[in-house]
XYZ file of C-alpha atoms in Angstrom:
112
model
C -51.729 72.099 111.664
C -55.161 72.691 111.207
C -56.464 74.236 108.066
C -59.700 75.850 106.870
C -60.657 75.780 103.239
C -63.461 77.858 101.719
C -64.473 74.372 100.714
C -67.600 72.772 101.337
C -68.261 69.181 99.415
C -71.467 68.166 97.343
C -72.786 64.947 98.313
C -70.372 62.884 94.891
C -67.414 64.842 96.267
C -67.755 63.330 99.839
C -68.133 60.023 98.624
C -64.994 60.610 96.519
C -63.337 61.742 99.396
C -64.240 59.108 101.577
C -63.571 56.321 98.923
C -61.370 53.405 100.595
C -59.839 52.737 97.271
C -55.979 53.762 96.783
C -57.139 55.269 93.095
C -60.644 57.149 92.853
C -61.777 58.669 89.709
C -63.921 61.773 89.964
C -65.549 62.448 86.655
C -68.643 64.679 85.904
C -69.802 67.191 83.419
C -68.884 71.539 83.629
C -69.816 72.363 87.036
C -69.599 69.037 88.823
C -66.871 70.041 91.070
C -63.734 68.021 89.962
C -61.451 71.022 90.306
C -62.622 71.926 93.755
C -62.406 68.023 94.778
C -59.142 67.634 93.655
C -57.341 70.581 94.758
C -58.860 70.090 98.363
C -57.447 66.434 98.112
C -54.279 67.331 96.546
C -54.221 69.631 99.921
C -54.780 66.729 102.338
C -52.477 64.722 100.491
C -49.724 67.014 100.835
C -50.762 67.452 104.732
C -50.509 63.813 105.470
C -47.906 62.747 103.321
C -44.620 65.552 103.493
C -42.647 65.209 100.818
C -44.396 62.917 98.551
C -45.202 64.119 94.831
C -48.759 64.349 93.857
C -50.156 65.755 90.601
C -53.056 67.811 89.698
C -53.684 67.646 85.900
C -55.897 69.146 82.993
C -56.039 68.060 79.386
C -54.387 71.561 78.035
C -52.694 74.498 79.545
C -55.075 76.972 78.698
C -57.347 74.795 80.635
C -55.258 74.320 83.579
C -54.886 77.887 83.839
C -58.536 78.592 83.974
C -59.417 76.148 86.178
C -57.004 74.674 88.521
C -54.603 77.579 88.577
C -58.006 79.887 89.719
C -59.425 77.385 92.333
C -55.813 77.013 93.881
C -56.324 80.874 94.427
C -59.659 80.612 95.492
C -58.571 77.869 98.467
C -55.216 78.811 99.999
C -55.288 81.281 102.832
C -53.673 84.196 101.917
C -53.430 83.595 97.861
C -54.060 86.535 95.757
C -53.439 85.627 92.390
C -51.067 83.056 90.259
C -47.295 84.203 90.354
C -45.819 86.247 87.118
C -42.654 86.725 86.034
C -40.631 87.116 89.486
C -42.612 87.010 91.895
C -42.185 85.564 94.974
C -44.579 82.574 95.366
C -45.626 82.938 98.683
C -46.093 86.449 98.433
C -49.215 85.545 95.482
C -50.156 82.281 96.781
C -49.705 82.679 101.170
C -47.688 81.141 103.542
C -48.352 77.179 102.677
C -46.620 77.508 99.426
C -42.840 77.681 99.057
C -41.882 77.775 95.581
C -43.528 78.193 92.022
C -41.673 76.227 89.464
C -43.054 77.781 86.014
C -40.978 76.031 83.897
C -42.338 72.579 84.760
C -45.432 73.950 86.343
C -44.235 72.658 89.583
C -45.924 74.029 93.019
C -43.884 73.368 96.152
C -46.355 73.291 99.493
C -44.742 74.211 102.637
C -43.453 71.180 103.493
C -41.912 69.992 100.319
């Protein structure tokens, strides 16, 4: 499956990328791009590895909310907002999603 992001990498965020080390820290000031980087790589993660766990994290909720919780949005095809309440998943967040966990903040890509 080939996917397109509305993603395009500075210069530190294609070196992350393309670091050979198993663990790569990504750090940088408001604006730097962590967010971006690590939702795109959270993304090719979950491509290449189905069914492995993966985590995206932020030091608060509130924080997580504004930032990863928008930038998810902002990259999957389809995604029109963050699930309330009921609502189906994939019908806020497109196809490659399957299920919204609130409870534990858990997002379930399409292939598990």
């Amino acid at each position: 499956m080939n996917l397109s992001l509305p993603y395009v990498p500075f210069e530190k965020q294609i070196e992350a990328h393309t670091a050979p080390e198993e663990i790569t820290l990504y750090a940088g000031g408001y604006g730097a791009g962590k967010t971006w980087w690590a939702v795109a790589e959270a993304l090719r993660n979950t491509a290449r590895m189905p069914g492995v766990d993966g985590v995206v994290c932020s030091p608060t909720y509130p924080i997580q909310r504004k930032t990863i919780y928008k930038t998810i949005v902002d990259v999957l095809p389809g995604a029109t907002r963050w699930p309330r309440g009921r609502d189906k998943p994939s019908a806020c967040l497109g196809p490659l999603v399957k299920d919204w966990i609130a409870q534990d903040r858990v997002l379930v890509m399409w292939n598990g």
